[in-house]
Every structure is written in structure tokens, then in C-alpha cells.
JSON list of C-alpha atoms and ligand atoms in Angstrom, two decimals:
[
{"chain": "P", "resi": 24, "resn": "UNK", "atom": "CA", "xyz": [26.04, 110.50, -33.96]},
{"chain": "P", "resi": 25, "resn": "UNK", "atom": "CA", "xyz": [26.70, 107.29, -32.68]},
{"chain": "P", "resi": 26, "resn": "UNK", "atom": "CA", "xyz": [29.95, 105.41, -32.98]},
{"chain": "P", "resi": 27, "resn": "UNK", "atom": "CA", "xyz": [30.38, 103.21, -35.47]},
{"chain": "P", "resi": 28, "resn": "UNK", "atom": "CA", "xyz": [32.99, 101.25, -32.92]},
{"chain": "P", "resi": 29, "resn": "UNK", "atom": "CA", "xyz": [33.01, 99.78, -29.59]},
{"chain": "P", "resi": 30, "resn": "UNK", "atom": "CA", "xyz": [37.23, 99.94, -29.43]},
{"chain": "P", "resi": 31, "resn": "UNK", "atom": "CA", "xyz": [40.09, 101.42, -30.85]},
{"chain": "P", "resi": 32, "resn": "UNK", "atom": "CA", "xyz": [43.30, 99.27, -30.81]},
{"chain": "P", "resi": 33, "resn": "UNK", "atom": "CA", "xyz": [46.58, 100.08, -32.17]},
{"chain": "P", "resi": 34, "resn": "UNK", "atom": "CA", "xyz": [48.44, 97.11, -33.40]},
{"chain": "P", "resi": 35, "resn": "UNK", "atom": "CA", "xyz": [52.34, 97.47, -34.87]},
{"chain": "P", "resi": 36, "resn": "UNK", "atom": "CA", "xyz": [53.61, 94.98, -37.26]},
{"chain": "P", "resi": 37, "resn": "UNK", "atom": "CA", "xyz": [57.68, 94.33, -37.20]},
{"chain": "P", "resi": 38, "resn": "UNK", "atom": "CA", "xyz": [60.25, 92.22, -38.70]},
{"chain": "P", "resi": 39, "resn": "UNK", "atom": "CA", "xyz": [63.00, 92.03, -40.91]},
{"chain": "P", "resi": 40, "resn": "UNK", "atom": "CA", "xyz": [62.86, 93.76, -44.90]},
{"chain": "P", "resi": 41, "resn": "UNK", "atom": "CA", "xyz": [60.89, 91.37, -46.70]},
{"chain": "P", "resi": 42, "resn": "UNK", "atom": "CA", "xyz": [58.89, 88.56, -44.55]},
{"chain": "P", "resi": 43, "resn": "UNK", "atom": "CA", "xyz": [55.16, 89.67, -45.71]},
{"chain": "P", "resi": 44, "resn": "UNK", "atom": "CA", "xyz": [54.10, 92.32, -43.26]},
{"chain": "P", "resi": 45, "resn": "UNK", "atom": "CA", "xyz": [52.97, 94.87, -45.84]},
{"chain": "P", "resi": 46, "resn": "UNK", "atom": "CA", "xyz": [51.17, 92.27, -47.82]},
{"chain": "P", "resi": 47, "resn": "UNK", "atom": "CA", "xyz": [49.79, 90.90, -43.90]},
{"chain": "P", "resi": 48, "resn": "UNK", "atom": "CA", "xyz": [48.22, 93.78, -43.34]},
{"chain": "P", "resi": 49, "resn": "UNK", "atom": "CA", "xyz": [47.08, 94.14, -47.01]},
{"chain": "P", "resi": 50, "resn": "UNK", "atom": "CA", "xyz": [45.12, 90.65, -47.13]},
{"chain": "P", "resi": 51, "resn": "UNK", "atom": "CA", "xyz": [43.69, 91.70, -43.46]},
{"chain": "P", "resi": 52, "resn": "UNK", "atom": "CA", "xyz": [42.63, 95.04, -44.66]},
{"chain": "P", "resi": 53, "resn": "UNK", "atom": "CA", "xyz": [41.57, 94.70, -48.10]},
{"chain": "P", "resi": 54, "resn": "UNK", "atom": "CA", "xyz": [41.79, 90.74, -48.74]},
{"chain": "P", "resi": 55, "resn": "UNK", "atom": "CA", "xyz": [44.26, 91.55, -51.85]},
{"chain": "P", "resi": 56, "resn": "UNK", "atom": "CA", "xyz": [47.75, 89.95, -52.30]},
{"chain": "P", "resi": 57, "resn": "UNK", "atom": "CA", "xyz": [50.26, 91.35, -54.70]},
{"chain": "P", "resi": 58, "resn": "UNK", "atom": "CA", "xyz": [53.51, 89.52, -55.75]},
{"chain": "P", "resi": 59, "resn": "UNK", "atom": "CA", "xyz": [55.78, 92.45, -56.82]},
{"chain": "P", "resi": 60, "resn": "UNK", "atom": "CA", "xyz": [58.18, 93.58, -53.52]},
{"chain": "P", "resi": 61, "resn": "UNK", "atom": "CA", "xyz": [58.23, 97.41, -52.81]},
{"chain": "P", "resi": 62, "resn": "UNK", "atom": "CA", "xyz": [60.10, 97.75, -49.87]},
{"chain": "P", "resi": 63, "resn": "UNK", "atom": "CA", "xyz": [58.11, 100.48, -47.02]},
{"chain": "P", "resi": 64, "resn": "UNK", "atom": "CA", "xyz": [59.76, 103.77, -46.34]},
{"chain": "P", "resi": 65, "resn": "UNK", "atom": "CA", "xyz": [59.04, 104.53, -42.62]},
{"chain": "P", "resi": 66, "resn": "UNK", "atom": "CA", "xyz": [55.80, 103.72, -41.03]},
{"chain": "P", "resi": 67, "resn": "UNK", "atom": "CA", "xyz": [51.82, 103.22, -42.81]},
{"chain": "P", "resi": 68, "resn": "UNK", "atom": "CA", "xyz": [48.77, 102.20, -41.28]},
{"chain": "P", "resi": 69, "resn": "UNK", "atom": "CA", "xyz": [45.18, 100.53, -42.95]},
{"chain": "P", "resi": 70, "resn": "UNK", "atom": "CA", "xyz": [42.03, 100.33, -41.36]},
{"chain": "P", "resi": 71, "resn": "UNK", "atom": "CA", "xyz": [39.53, 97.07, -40.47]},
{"chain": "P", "resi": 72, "resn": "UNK", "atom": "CA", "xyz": [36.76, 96.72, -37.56]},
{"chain": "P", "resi": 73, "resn": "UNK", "atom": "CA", "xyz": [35.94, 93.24, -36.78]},
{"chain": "P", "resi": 74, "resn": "UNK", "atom": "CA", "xyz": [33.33, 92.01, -35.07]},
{"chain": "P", "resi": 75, "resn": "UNK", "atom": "CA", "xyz": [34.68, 90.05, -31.71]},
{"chain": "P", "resi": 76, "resn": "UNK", "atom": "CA", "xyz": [32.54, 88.56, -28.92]},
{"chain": "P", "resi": 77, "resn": "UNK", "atom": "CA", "xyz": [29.72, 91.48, -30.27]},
{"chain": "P", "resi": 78, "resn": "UNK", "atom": "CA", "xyz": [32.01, 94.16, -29.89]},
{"chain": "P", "resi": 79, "resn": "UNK", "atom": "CA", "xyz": [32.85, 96.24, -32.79]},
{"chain": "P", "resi": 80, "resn": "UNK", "atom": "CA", "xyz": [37.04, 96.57, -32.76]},
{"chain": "P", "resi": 81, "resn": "UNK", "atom": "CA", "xyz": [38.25, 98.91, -34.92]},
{"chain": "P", "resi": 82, "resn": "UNK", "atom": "CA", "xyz": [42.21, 97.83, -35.67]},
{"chain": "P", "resi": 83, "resn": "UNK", "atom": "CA", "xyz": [44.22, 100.50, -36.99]},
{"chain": "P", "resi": 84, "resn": "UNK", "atom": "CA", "xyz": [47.30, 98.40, -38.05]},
{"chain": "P", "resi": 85, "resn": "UNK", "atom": "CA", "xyz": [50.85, 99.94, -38.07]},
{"chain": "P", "resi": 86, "resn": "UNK", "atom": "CA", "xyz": [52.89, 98.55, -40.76]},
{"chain": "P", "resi": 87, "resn": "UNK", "atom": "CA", "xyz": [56.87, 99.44, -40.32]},
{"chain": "P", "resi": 88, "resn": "UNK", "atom": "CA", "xyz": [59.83, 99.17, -42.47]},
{"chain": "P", "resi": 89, "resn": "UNK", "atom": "CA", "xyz": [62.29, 96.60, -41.59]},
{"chain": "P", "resi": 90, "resn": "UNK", "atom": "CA", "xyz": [65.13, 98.09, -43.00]},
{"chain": "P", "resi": 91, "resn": "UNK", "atom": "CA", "xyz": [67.64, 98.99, -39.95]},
{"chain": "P", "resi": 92, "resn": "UNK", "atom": "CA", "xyz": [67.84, 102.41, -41.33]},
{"chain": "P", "resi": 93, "resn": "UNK", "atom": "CA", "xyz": [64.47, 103.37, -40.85]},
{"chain": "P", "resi": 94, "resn": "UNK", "atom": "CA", "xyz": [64.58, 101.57, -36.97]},
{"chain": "P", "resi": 95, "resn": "UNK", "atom": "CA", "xyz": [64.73, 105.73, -35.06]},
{"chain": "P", "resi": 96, "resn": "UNK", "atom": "CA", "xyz": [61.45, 105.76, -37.24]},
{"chain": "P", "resi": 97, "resn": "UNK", "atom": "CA", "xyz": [59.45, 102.79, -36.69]},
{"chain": "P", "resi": 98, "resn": "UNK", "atom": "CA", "xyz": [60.63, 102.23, -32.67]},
{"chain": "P", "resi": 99, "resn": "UNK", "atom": "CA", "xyz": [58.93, 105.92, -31.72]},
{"chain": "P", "resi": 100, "resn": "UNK", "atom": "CA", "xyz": [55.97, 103.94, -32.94]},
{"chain": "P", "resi": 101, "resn": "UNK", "atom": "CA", "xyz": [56.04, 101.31, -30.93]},
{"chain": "P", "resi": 102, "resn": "UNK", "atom": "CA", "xyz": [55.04, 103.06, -27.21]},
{"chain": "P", "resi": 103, "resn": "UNK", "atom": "CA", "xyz": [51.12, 103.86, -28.71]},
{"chain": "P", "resi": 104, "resn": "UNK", "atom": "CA", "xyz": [50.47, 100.06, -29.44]},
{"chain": "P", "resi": 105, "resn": "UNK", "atom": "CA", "xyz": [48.34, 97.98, -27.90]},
{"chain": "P", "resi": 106, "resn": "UNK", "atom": "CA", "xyz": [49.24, 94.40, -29.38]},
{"chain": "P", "resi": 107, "resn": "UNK", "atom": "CA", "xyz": [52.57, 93.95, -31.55]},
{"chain": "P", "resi": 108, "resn": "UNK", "atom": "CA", "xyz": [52.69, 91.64, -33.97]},
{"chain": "P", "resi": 109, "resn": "UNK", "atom": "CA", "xyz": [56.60, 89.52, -34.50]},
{"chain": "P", "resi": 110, "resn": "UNK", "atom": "CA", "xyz": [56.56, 88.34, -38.79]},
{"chain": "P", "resi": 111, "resn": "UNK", "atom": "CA", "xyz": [59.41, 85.91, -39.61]},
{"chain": "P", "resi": 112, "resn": "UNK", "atom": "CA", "xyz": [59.31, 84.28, -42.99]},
{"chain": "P", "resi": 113, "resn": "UNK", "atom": "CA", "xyz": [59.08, 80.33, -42.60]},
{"chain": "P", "resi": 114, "resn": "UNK", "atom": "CA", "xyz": [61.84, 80.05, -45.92]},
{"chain": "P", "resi": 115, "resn": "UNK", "atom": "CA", "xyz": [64.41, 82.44, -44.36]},
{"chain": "P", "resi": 116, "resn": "UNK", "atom": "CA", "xyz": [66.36, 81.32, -41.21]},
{"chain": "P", "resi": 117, "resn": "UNK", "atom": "CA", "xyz": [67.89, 84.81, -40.23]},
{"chain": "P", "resi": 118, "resn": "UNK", "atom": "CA", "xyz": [64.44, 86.41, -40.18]},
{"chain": "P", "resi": 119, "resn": "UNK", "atom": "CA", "xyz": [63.85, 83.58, -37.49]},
{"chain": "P", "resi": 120, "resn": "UNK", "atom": "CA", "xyz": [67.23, 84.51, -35.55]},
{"chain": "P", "resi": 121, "resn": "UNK", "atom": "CA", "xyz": [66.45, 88.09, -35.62]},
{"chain": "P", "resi": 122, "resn": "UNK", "atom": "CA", "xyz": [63.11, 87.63, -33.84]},
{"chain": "P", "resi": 123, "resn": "UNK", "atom": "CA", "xyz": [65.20, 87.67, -30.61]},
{"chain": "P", "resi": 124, "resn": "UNK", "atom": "CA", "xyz": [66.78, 91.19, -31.56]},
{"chain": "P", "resi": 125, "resn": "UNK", "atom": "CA", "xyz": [62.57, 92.37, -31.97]},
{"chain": "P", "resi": 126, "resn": "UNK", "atom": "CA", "xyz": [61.40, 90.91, -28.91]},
{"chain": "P", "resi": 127, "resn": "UNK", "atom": "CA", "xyz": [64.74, 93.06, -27.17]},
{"chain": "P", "resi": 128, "resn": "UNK", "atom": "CA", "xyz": [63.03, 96.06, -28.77]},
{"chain": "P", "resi": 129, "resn": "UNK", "atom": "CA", "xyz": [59.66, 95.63, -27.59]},
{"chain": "P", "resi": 130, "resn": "UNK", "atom": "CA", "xyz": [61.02, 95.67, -24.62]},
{"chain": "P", "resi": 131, "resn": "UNK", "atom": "CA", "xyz": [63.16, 98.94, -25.32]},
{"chain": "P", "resi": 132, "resn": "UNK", "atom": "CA", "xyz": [60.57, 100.44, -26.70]},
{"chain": "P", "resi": 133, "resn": "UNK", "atom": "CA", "xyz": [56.79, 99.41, -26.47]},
{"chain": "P", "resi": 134, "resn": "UNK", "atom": "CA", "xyz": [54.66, 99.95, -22.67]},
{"chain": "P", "resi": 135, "resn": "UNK", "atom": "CA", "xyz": [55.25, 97.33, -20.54]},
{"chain": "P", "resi": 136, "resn": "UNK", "atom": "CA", "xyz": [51.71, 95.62, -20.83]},
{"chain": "P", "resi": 137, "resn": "UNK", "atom": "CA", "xyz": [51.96, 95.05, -24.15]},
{"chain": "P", "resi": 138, "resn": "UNK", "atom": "CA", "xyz": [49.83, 92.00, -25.91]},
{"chain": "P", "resi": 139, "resn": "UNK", "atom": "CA", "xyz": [52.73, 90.21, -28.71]},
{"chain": "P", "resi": 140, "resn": "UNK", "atom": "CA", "xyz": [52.10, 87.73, -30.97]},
{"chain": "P", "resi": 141, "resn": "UNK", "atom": "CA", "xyz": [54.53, 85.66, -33.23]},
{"chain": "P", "resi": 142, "resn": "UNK", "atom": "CA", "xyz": [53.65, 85.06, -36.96]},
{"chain": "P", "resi": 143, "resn": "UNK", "atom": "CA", "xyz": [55.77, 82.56, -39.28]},
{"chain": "P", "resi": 144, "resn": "UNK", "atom": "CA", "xyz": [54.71, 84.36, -42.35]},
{"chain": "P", "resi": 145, "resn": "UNK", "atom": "CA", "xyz": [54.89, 82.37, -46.14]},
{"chain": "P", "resi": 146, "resn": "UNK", "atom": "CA", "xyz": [53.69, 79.26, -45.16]},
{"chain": "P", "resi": 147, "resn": "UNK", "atom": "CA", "xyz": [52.52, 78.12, -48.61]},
{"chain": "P", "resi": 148, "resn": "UNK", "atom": "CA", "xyz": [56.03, 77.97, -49.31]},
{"chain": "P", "resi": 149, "resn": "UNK", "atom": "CA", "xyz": [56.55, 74.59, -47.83]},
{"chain": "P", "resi": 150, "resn": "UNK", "atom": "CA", "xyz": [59.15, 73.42, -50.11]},
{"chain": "P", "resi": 151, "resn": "UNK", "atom": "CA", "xyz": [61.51, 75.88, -48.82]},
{"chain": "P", "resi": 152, "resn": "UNK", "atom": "CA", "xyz": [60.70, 75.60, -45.44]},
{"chain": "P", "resi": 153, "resn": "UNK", "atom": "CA", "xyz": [64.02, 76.32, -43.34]},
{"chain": "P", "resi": 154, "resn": "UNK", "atom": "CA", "xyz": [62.26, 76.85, -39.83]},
{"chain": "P", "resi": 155, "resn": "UNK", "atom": "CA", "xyz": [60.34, 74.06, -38.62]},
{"chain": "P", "resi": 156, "resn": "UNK", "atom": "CA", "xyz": [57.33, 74.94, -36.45]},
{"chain": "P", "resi": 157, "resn": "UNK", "atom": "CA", "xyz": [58.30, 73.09, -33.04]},
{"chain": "P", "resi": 158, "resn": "UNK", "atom": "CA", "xyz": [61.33, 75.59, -33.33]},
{"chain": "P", "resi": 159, "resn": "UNK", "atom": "CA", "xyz": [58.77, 78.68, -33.71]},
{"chain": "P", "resi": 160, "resn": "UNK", "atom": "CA", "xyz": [56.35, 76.68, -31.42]},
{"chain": "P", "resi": 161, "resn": "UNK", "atom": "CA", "xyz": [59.30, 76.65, -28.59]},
{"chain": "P", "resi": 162, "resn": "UNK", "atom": "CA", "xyz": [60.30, 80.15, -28.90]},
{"chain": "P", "resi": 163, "resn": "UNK", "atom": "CA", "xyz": [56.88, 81.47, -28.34]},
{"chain": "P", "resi": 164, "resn": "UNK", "atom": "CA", "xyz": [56.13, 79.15, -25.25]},
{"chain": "P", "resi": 165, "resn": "UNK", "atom": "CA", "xyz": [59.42, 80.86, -23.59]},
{"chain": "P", "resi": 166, "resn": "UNK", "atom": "CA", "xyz": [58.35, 84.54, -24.28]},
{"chain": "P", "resi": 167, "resn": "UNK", "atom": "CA", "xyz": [54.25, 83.05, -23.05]},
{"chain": "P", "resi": 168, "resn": "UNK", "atom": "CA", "xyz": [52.76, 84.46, -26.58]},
{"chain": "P", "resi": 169, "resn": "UNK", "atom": "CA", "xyz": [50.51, 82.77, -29.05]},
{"chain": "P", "resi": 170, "resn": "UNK", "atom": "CA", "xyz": [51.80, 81.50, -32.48]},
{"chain": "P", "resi": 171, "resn": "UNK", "atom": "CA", "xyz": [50.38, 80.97, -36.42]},
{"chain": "P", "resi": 172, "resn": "UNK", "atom": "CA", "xyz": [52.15, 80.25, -39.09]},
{"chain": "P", "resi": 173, "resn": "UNK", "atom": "CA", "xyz": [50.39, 82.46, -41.96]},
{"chain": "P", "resi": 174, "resn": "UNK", "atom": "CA", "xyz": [50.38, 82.83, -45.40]},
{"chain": "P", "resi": 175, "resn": "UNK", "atom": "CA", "xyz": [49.47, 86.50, -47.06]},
{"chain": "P", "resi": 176, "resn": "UNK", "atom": "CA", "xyz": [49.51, 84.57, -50.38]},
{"chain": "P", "resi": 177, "resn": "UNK", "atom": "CA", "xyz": [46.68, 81.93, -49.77]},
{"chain": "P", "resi": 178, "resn": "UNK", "atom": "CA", "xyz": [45.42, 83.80, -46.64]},
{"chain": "P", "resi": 179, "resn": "UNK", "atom": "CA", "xyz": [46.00, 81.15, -44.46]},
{"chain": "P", "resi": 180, "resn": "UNK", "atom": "CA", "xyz": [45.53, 82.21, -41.02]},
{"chain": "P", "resi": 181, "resn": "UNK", "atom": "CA", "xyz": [45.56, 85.99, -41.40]},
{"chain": "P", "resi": 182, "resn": "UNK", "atom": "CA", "xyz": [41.69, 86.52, -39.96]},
{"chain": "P", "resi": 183, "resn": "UNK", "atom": "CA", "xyz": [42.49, 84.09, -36.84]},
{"chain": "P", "resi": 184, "resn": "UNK", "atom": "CA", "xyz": [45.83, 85.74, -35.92]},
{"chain": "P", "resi": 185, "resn": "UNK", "atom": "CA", "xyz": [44.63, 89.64, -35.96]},
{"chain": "P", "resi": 186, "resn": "UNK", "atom": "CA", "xyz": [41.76, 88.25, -34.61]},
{"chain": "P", "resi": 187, "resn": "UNK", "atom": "CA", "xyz": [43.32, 86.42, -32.32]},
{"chain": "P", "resi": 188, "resn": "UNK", "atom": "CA", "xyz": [45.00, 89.46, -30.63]},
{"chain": "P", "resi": 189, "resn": "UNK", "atom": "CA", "xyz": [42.47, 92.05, -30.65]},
{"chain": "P", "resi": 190, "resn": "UNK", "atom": "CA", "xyz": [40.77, 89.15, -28.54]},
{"chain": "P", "resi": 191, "resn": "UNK", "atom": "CA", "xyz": [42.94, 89.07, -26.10]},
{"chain": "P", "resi": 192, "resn": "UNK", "atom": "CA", "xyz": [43.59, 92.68, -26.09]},
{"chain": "P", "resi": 193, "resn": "UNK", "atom": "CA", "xyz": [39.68, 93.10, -25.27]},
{"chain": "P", "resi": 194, "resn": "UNK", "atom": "CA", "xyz": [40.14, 90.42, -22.67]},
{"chain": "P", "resi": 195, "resn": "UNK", "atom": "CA", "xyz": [43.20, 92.36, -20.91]},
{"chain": "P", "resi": 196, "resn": "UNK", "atom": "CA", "xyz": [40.67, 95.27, -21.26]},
{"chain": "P", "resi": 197, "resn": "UNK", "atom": "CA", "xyz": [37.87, 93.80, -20.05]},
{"chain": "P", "resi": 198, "resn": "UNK", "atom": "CA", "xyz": [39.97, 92.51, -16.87]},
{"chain": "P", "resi": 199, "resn": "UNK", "atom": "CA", "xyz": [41.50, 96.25, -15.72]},
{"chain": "P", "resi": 200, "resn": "UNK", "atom": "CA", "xyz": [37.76, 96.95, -15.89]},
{"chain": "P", "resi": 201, "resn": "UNK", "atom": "CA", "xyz": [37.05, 94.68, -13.98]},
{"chain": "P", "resi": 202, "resn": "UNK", "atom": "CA", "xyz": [39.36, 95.70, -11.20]},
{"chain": "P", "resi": 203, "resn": "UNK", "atom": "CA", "xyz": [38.60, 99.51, -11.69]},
{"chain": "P", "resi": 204, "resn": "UNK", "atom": "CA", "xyz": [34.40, 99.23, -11.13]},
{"chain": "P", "resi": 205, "resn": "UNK", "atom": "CA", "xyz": [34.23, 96.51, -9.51]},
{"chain": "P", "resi": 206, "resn": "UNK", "atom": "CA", "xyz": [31.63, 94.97, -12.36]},
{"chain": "P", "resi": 207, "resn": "UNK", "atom": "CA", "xyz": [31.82, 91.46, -13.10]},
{"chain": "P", "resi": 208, "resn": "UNK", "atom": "CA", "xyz": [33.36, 90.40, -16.59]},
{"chain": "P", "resi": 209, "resn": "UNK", "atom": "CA", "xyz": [31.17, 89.98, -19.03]},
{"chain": "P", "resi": 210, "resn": "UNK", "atom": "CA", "xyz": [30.85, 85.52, -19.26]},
{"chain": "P", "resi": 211, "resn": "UNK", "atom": "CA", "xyz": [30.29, 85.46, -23.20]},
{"chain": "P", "resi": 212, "resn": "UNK", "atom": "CA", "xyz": [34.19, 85.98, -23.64]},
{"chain": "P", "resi": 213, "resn": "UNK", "atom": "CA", "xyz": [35.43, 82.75, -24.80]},
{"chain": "P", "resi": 214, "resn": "UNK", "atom": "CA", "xyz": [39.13, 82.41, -23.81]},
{"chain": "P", "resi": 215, "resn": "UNK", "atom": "CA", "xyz": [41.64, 81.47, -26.81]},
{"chain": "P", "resi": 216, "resn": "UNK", "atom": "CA", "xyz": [43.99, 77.95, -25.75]},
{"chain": "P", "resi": 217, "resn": "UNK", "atom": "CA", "xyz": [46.73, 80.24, -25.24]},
{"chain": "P", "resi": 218, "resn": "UNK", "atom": "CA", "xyz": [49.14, 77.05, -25.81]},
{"chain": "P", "resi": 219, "resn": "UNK", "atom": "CA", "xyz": [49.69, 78.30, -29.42]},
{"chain": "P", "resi": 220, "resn": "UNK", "atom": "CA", "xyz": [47.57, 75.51, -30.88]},
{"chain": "P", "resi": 221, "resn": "UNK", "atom": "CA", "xyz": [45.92, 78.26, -33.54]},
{"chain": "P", "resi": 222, "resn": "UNK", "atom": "CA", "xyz": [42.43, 77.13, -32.07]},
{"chain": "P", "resi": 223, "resn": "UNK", "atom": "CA", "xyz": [41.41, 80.56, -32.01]},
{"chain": "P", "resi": 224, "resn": "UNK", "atom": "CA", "xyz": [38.71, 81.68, -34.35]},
{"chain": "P", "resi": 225, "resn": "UNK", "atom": "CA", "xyz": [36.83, 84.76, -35.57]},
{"chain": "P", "resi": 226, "resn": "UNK", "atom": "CA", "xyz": [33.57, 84.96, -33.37]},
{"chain": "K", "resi": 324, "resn": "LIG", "atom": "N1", "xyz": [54.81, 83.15, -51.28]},
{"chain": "K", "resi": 324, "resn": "LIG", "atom": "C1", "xyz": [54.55, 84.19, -50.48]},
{"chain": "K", "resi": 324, "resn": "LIG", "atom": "N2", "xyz": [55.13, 85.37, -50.70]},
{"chain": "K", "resi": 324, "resn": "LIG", "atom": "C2", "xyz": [54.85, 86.40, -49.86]},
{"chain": "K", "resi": 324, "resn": "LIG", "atom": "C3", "xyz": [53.97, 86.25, -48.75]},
{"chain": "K", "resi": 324, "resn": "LIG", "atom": "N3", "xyz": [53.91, 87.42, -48.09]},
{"chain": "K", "resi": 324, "resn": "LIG", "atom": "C4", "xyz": [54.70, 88.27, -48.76]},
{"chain": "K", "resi": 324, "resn": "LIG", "atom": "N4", "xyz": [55.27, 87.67, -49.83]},
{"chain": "K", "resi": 324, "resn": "LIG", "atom": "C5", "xyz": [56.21, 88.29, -50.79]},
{"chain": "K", "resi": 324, "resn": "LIG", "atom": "O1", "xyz": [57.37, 88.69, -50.08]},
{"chain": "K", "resi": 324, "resn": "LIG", "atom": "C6", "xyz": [57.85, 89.94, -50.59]},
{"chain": "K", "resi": 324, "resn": "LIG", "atom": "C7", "xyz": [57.99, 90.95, -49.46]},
{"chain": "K", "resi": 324, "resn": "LIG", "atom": "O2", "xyz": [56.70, 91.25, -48.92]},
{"chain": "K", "resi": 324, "resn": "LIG", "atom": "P1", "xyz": [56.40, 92.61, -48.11]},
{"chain": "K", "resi": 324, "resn": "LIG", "atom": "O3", "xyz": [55.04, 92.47, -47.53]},
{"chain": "K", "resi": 324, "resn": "LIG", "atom": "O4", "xyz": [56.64, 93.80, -48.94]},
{"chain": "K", "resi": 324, "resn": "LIG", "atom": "O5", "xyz": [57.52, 92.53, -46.98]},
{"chain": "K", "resi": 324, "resn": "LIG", "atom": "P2", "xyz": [57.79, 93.51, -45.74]},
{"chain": "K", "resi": 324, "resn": "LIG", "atom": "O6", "xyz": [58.03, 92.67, -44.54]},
{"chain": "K", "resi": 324, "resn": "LIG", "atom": "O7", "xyz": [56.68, 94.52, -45.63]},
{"chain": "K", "resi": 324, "resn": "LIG", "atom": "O8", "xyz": [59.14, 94.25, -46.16]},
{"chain": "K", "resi": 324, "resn": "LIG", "atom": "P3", "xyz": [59.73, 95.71, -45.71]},
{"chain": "K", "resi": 324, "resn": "LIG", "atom": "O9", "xyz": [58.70, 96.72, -46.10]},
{"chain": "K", "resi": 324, "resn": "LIG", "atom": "O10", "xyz": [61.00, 95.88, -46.47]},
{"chain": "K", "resi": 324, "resn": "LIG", "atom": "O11", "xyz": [59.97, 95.66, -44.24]},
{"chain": "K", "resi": 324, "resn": "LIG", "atom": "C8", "xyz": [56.88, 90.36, -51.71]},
{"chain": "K", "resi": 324, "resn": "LIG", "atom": "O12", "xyz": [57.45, 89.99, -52.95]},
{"chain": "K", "resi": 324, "resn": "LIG", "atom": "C9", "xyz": [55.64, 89.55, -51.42]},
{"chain": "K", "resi": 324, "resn": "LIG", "atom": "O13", "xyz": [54.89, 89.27, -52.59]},
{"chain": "K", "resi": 324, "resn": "LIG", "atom": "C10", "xyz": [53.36, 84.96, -48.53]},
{"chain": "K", "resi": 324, "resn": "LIG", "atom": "O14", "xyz": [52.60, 84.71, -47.60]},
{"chain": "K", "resi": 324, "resn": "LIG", "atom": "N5", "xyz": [53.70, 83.97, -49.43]}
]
């Protein structure tokens, strides 16, 4: 039987207790949103395969608790991903602080060539806003990674960030390829601006 994917990638959601990445992963996977707050015990994945550049992806996406007592837990995770996604919440100014203590983590924890992208998650929230986006804009032009601010509630986003890294994920791919057979990489990939302009778009 044929495949009913091109890829597999593994992406990893983290953050602090509370800044959407459940209910990320739920309007990704099953376009739902759900207001009440049940905080995740461990580690969960859900299943979508997009469609990117004519390549079926299928994205099994690692949702992980970000409670610090569940941290022996999630980081064991962390080594089998392929992209890692960073959630703050856009209304809370610690979650912002703390994405420094993640992206230390990563780097204890995931494989070195690891694709990361920064989220600023709640973004229909404006009138709370504590973190501005030049801050989040900044941050993510130090550590060379690609930023959207989302919103799980109104959807905002969500498709063009997942999307958005399994792109460049197939890119990175598509370039060790390249170097292992010698074949030429395939021209139809468009390249993302990766000056975190959110430009990027489901193909
Ligand atoms: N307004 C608004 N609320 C959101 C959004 N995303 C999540 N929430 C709410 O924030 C709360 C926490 O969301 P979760 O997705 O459970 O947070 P989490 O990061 O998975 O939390 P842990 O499992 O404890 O790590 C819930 O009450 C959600 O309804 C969003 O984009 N906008």
C-alpha cells in the first residue's frame, strides 16, 4: 500500500503552565478552541499532514506540560524532535522572561540541528498586552529563528507558524540531500523571509 505521506516530522511544543500550547496544537489539529484550563500531565501528541510545496508532511505534534515538575518528563522528549516550537503568552511578562530558561534547554536537551521557532501566543488579548512585539521581534533575531504572534482563540496565525516550520524543516531536509546524492534541490521550494516578518504562508 502506498503511503499516505511524503514526511514524518516530530515537532515539540514548550513553555510555561498556561500560555496556549494545548489549545495551539488543538486549533492546528482539529480547528477547535476551548476556554476551560486543564492543565497537561506529562507529554500528548495529535496528528495533521499538510500539504507543503506538494509534499505531503505528516506533523505529529508533541504537546508538554509546563509545570517544572513534570520537566525529567517532557526534556527526554525533546532529543526525537525535529522543529521545537517556544509559546509565551503576549499578557504575561514572566512567560516572556522564561523563554531564555527554554531556549537553555533546547540546548541541554534537543540534537544540535534543531529547527526553533518563537510563538507569542494570545494575541487577541490586546488590551492586556504586557510584551510588545519589537521586544519578541529582538529576541528572536539574536537566537536567528522566525517569530508570530498567534492566537489559539481566533486562530490567528496558527496554519502559517506550523506551517512555517515544517517548511523549513523540509528545506534543511532537502539541503543534506542535496549534499548526500549529489542531486540538485528541487527549484519549486519557495524560501520563507526568515526576518520574522510572518510572510510565510501555507502553499
Ligand atoms: N484569549 C485566549 N486564551 C487562550 C489562548 N490560548 C489558550 N488560552 C487559554 O489559556 C488557558 C491555558 O491554555 P492551555 O492550552 O491549557 O495552556 P498550556 O500552555 O497547555 O498549559 P500547561 O498544560 O499547564 O503547560 C486556557 O484557559 C485557554 O483557554 C488564546 O489564544 N487566547
Amino acid at each position: 500500500m502506498a503511503k499516505a505521506y511524503d514526511h514524518l516530522f516530530k515537532l515539540l511544543l514548550i513553555g510555561d503552565s498556561g500560555v496556549g500550547k494545548t489549545c495551539l496544537i488543538i486549533r492546528f489539529a482539529e480547528d477547535n478552541f476551548n476556554n476551560t484550563y486543564i492543565s497537561t500531565i506529562g507529554i500528548d501528541f495529535k496528528i495533521r499532514t499538510v500539504d507543503i510545496e506538494g509534499k505531503k508532511i505528516k506533523l505529529q505534534v508533541w504537546d508538554t506540560a509546563g509545570q517544572e515538575r513534570f520537566k525529567t518528563i517532557t526534556t527526554a522528549y525533546y532529543r526525537g524532535a525535529m522543529g521545537i516550537i517556544l509559546v509565551y503568552d503576549i499578557t504575561d511578562e514572566k512567560s516572556f522572561e522564561n523563554i531564555q530558561n527554554w531556549m537553555k534547554s533546547i540546548k541541554e536537551n534537543a540534537s544540535a540541528g534543531v529547527e526553533r521557532l518563537l510563538l507569542g501566543n494570545k494575541c487577541d488579548m490586546e488590551a492586556k498586552r504586557k510584551v510588545q512585539k519589537e521586544q519578541a521581534d529582538k529576541l528572536a533575531r539574536e537566537h536567528g529563528i522566525r517569530f508570530f504572534e498567534t492566537s489559539a482563540k481566533s486562530s490567528m496565525n496558527v496554519d502559517e507558524a506550523f506551517s512555517s516550520l515544517a517548511r523549513d524543516i523540509l528545506l534543511k531536509s532537502g539541503g543534506r540531500r542535496l549534499k548526500n546524492n549529489n542531486k540538485p534541490l528541487s527549484t519549486d521550494l519557495k524560501t520563507c523571509d526568515k526576518k520574522n516578518t510572518n510572510k510565510c504562508s501555507l502553499a
